[in-house]
Coordinates of C-alpha atoms in Angstrom, one line a residue:
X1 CA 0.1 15.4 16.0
X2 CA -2.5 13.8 14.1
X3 CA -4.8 10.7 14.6
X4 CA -4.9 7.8 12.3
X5 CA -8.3 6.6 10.8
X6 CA -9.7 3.3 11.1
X7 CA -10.2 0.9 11.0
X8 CA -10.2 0.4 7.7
X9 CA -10.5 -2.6 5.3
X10 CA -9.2 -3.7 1.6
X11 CA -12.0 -5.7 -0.1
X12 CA -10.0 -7.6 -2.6
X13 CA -9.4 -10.5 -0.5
X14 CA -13.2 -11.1 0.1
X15 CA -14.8 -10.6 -2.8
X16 CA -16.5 -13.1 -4.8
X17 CA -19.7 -14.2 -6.2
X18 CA -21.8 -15.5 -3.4
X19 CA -23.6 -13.1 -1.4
X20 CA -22.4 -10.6 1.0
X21 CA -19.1 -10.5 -0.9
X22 CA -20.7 -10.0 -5.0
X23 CA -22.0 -6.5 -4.1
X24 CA -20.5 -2.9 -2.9
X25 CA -24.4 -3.1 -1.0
X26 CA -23.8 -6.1 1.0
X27 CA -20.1 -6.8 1.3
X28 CA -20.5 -3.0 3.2
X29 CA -23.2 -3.9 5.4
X30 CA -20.6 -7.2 6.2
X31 CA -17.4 -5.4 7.0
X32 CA -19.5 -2.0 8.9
X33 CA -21.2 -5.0 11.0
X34 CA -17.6 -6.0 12.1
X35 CA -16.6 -2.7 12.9
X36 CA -14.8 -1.3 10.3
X37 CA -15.2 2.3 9.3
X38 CA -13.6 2.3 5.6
X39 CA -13.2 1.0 2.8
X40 CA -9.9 0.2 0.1
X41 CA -12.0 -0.8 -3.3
X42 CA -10.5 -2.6 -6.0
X43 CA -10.7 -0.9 -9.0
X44 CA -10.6 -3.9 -11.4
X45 CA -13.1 -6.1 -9.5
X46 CA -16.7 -4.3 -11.2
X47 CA -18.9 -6.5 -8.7
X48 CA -17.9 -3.7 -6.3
X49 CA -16.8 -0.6 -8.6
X50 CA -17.0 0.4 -12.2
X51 CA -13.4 2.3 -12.8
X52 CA -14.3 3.4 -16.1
X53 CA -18.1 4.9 -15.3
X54 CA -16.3 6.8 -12.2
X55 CA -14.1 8.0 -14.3
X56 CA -16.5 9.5 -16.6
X57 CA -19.4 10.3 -14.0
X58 CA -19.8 12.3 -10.7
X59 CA -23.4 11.1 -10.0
X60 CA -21.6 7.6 -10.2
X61 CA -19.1 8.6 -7.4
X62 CA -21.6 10.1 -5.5
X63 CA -23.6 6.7 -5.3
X64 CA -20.9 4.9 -4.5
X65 CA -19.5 7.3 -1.6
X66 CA -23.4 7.3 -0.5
X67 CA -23.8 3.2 -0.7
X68 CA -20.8 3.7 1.5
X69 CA -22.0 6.2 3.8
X70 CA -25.5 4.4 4.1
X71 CA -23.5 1.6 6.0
X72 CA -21.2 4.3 7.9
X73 CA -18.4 3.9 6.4
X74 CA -15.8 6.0 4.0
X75 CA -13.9 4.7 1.2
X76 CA -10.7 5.1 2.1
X77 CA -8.5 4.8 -1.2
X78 CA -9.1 3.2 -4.7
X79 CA -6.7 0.6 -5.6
X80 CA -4.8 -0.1 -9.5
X81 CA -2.6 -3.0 -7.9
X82 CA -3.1 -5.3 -10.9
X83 CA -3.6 -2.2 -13.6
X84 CA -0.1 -1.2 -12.1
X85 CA 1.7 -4.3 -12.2
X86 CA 0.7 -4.2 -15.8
X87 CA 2.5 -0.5 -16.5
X88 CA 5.8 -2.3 -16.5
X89 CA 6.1 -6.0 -17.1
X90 CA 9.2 -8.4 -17.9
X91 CA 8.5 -10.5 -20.8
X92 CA 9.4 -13.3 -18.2
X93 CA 5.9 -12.7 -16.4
X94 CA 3.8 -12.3 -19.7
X95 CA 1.6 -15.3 -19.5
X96 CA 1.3 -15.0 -15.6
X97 CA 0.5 -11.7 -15.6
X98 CA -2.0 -11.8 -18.7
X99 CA -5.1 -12.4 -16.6
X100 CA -4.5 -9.3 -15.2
X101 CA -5.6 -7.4 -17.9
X102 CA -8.9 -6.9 -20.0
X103 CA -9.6 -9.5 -22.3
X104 CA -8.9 -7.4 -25.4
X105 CA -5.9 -6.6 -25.0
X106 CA -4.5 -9.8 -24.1
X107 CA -1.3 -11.6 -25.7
X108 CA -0.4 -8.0 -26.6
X109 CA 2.1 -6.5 -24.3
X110 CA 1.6 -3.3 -26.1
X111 CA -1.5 -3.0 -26.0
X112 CA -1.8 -4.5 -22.2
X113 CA 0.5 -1.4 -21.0
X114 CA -1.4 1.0 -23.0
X115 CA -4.8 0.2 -21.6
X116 CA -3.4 -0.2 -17.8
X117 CA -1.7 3.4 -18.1
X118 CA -5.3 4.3 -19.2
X119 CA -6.6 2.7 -15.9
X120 CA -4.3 4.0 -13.4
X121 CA -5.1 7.6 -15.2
X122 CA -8.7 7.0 -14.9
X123 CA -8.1 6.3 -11.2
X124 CA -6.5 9.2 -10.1
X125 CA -9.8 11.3 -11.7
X126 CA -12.2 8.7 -9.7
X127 CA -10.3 9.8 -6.8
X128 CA -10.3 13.5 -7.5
X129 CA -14.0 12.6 -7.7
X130 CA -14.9 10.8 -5.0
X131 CA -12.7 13.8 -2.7
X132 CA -10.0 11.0 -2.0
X133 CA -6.2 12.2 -1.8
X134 CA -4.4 9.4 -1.8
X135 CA -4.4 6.1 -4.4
X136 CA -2.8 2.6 -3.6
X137 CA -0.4 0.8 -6.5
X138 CA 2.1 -1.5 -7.9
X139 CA 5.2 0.1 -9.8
X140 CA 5.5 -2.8 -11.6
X141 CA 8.8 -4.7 -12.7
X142 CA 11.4 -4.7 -15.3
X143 CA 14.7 -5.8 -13.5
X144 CA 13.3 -8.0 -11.1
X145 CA 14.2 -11.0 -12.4
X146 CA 17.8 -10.1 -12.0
X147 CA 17.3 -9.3 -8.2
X148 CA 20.2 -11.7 -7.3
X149 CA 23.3 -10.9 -9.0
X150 CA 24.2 -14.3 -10.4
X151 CA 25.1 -14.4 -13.7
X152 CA 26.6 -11.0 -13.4
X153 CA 24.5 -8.6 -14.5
X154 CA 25.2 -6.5 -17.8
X155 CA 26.7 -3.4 -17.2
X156 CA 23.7 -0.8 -16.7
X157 CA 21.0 -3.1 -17.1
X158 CA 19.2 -2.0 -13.1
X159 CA 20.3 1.6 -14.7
X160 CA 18.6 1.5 -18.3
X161 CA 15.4 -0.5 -16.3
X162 CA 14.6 1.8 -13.7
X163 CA 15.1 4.8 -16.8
X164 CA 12.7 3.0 -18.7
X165 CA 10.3 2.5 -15.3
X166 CA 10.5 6.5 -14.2
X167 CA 9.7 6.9 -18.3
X168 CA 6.0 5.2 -17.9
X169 CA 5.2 6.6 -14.8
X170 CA 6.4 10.2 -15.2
X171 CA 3.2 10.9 -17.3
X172 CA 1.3 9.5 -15.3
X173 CA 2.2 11.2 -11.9
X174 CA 1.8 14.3 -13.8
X175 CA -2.0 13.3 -13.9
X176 CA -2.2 12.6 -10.5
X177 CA -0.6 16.0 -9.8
X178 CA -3.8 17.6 -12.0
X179 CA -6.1 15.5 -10.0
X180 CA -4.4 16.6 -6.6
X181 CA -3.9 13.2 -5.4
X182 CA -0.8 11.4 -4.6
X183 CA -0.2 7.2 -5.7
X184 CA 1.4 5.1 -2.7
X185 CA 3.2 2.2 -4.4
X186 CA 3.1 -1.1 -2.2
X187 CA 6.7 -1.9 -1.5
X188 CA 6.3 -5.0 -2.3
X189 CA 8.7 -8.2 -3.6
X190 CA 7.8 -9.0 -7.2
X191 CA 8.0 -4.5 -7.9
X192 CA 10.9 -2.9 -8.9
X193 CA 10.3 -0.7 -5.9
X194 CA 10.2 -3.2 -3.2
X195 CA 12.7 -1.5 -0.4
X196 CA 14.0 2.2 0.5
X197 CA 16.8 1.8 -2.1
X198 CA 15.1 1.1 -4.6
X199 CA 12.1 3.5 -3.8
X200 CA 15.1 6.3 -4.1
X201 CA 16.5 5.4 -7.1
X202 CA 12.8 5.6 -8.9
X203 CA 12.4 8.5 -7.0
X204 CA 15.4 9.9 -8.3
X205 CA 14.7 9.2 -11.4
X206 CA 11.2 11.2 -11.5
X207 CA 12.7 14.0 -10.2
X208 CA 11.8 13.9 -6.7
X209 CA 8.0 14.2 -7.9
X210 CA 5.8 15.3 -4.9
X211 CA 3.0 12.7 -5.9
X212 CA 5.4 9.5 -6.1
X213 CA 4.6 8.1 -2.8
X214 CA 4.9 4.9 -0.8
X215 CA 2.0 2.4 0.4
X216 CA 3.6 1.3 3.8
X217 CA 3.2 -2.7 4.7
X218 CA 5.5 -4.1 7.5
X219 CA 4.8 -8.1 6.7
X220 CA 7.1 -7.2 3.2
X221 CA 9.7 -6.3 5.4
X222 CA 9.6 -8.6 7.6
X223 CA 9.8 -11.3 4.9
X224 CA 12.9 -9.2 3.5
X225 CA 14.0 -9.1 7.0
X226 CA 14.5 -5.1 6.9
X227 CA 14.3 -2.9 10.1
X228 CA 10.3 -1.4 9.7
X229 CA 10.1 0.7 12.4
X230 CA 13.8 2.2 10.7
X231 CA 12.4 2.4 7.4
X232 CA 8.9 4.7 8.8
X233 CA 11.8 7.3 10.4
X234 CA 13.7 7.4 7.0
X235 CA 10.4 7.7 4.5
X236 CA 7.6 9.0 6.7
X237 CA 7.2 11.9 4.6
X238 CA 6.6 9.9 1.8
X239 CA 4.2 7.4 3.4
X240 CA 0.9 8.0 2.2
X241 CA -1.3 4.9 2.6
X242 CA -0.8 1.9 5.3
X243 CA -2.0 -1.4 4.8
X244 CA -2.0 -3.4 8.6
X245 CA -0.8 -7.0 8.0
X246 CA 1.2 -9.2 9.7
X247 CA 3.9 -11.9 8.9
X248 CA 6.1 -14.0 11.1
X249 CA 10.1 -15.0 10.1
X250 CA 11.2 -18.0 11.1
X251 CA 14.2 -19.3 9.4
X252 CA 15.6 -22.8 9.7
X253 CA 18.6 -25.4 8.0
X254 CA 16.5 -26.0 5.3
X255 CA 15.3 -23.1 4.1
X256 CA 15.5 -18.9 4.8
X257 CA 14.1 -15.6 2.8
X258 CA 14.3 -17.1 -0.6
X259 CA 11.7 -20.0 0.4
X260 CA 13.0 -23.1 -1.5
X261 CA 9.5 -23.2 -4.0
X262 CA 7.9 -24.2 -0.7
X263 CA 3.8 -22.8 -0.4
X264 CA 3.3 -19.8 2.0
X265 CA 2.2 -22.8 4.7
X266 CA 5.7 -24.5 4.4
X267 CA 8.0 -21.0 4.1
X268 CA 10.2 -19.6 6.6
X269 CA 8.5 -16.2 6.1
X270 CA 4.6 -15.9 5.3
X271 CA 1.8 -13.8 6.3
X272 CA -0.3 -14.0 9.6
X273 CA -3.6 -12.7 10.5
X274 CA -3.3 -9.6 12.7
X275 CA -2.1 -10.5 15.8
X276 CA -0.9 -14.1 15.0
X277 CA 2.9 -12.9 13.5
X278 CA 6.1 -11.0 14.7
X279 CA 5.2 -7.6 13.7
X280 CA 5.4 -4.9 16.7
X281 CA 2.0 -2.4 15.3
X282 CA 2.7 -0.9 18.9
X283 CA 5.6 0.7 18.0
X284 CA 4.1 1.4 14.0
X285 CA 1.2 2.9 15.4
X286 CA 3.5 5.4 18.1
X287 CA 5.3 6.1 15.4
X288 CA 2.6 6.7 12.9
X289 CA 1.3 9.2 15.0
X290 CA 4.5 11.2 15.9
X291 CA 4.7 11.5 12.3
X292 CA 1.1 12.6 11.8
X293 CA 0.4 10.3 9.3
X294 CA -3.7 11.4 9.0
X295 CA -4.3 9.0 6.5
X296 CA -6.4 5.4 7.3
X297 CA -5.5 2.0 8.6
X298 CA -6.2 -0.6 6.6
X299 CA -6.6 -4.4 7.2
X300 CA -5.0 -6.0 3.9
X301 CA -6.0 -10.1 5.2
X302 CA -3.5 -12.4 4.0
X303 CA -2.7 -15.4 6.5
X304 CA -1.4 -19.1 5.2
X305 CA -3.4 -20.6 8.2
X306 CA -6.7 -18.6 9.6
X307 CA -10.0 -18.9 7.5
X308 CA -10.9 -14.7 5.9
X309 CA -13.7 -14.6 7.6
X310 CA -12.1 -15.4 11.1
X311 CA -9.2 -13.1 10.0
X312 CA -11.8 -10.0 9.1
X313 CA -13.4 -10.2 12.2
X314 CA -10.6 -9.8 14.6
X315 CA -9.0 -7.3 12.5
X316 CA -11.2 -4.1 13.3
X317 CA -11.0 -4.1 16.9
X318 CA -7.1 -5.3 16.3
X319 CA -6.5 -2.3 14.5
X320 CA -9.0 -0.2 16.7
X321 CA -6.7 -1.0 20.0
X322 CA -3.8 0.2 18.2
X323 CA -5.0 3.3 16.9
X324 CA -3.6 6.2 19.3
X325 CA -5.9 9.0 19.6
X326 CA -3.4 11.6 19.5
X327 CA -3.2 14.2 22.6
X328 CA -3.4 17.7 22.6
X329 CA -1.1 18.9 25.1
X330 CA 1.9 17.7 26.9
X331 CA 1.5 15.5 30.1
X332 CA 3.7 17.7 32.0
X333 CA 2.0 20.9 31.8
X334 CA 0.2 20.8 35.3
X335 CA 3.8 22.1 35.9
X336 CA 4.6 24.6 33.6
X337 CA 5.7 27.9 35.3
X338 CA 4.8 29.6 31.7
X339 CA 7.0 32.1 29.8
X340 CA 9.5 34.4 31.7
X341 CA 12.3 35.0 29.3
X342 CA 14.2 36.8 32.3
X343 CA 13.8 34.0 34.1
X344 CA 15.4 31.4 31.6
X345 CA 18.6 34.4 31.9
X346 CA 19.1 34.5 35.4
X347 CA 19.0 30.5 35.0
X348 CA 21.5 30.1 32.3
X349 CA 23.0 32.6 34.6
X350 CA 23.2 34.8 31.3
X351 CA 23.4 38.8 32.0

C-alpha cells in the first residue's frame, strides 16, 4: 500500500489581485504558512503561471518548481479546467462560456476550440516539464443540455455527441501519452463526463486509452446523490487526481437535486467547507489507501456559507488527520508461526 500526499491545495479559488493572492511568491508563502505542502496551479490565471512560456522553457519550469520549493511545498498538478470546458462546447453555452477563452479568439467557436486544444497540449509538455504525471480537466459538453430526456431525444443524438467528444480528445490523449502524463477529468455536472456511465462510454469510445483518467471529487456525487465510496471500488484504477471537498444533501417539499434556480445558499445540495458537510473522507481516505492511490490530496474550497480564508485554514490539518500513513506489515504478525507447507497439509488433513 501506498500513502497519499498532502495536504495539498488548488489556488484558483484564492487568487486575485491584492496581495498574498496576485503572486505564485506570496500566495505560496500564504498557503505553506497554513500547512499545506502542495500546490494545484491554474494554468489560465498568469498572475500565478505563464502556460505558454512553460510550455516553451525548462528554465521557466524550474523557477517555478523552485519559487515553490523555496516555501516547501511541491506543485502537485497543473490545471486546464476552463481551456477544457472550451474543447467541446454546446452552442447553448457560447456566450457564458466566452470569457473563458483568450480574447482573440472570442465570438469564434472555431477558433475558441482550436486555441483551447492548443492549451491543454501545451499543458501536458509543462507537466512533462516540471516532472508532474498527472494533469486535472474538464471534458467539456456537447449533450448536456439534453441530460433529462424530455422532449425525447433524437434517435442517436448522446451516440453521435460522445463520437464527436472521444473525436477532439483522442489527439489530444495521444500527446499526453508522448509527454508520459495522464489527464484526470473532474466528474463534474455541466461535462459530458459527469458519472461512471458516462466516464465508460467516453472511455469506450477512445479505445480504452491508458491516459483518459478521472479527477475524483465526492461533493459532485453527493449533489447527484451517487454511492462515492461505490464509485472509488468500481474506478480506482482510473483515479488519478483527488480534489477534498465537501457538500451536504438535504432535500425538502420544495425543492431536490435539480435546485429550482435557487443560489447555492438556498439549494437542497451545495458545497461545504471541509468538515461542515455529509461527506464520510474516513472511509475515502481507507479506501484511497487500499487502493494505493500515491497521488496528492487536494483542498478544492468551495462553501455557500464560510469566508475562503476561514475555509483554507482548516483545510490542511482537515486533510492532514485524514491522511493514513500506510503500514508496512500486518498487525497480526507477532503471531505468525512462518512457512511450513507440511504443516498447512497435515492441517487440511491433506496426505
Amino acid at each position: 500500500m501506498k500513502t497519499i500526499k498532502g495536504p495539498g491545495i488548488f489556488l484558483a479559488q484564492f487568487a486575485g489581485d491584492a496581495t498574498p493572492y496576485n503572486s505564485l511568491d506570496s500566495i505560496a508563502a500564504w498557503v505553506a504558512a497554513l500547512g499545506y505542502k502542495g500546490i494545484q496551479l491554474p494554468s489560465w490565471d498568469k498572475r500565478l503561471f505563464d502556460l505558454d512560456r512553460a510550455a516553451e522553457s525548462q528554465d521557466y519550469c524550474d523557477e517555478v518548481a523552485g519559487i515553490a520549493a523555496s516555501h516547501g511545498l511541491a506543485i502537485t498538478e497543473l490545471s486546464t479546467h476552463l481551456q477544457g470546458q472550451l474543447v467541446a462546447v454546446h452552442p447553448a453555452y457560447d456566450a457564458q462560456f466566452d470569457g473563458f477563452a483568450a480574447e482573440h479568439v472570442r465570438g469564434n467557436p472555431a477558433a475558441r476550440q482550436e486555441w483551447a486544444v492548443d492549451q491543454v497540449k501545451k499543458a501536458a509538455t509543462a507537466s512533462r516539464r516540471l516532472g508532474l504525471t498527472a494533469h486535472a480537466s474538464f471534458s467539456g459538453a456537447l449533450a448536456w443540455p439534453y441530460m433529462y430526456p424530455w422532449p425525447q431525444r433524437p434517435a442517436g443524438m448522446v451516440e453521435d455527441a460522445f463520437d464527436e467528444l472521444a473525436r477532439r480528445w483522442r489527439p489530444i490523449l495521444d500527446h499526453f501519452d508522448q509527454e508520459g502524463v495522464d489527464i484526470g477529468y473532474e466528474i463534474h455536472p455541466g461535462e459530458d463526463l459527469h458519472d461512471g456511465v458516462t466516464f465508460e462510454m467516453f472511455l469506450d469510445r477512445v479505445g480504452n486509452h491508458p491516459r483518459a483518467n478521472i479527477l475524483y471529487d465526492p461533493s459532485h456525487f453527493v449533489l447527484q446523490q451517487l454511492d462515492y465510496l461505490a464509485f472509488i471500488d468500481i474506478y480506482h484504477d482510473r483515479i488519478k487526481c483527488f480534489h477534498v471537498k465537501d457538500a451536504e444533501f438535504r432535500p425538502n417539499g420544495r425543492s431536490g437535486v435539480y435546485g429550482g434556480y435557487q443560489s447555492w445558499v438556498d439549494r437542497p445540495g451545495r458545497f461545504r467547507s471541509l468538515g461542515d458537510g455529509q461527506v464520510d473522507f474516513g472511509a475515502i481516505f481507507s479506501k484511497m489507501a487500499a487502493n494505493d492511490f500515491d497521488g496528492w490530496a487536494v483542498l478544492e474550497w468551495e462553501c455557500a456559507l464560510k469566508h475562503p480564508e476561514q475555509g483554507a485554514a482548516e483545510g490542511a490539518p482537515f486533510i492532514d488527520r485524514h491522511i493514513i500513513r500506510v503500514t508496512e506489515h500486518a498487525f497480526d504478525d507477532f503471531a505468525a508461526g512462518g512457512a511450513d507447507r507440511d504443516l498447512n497439509k497435515r492441517i487440511m488433513g491433506i496426505s
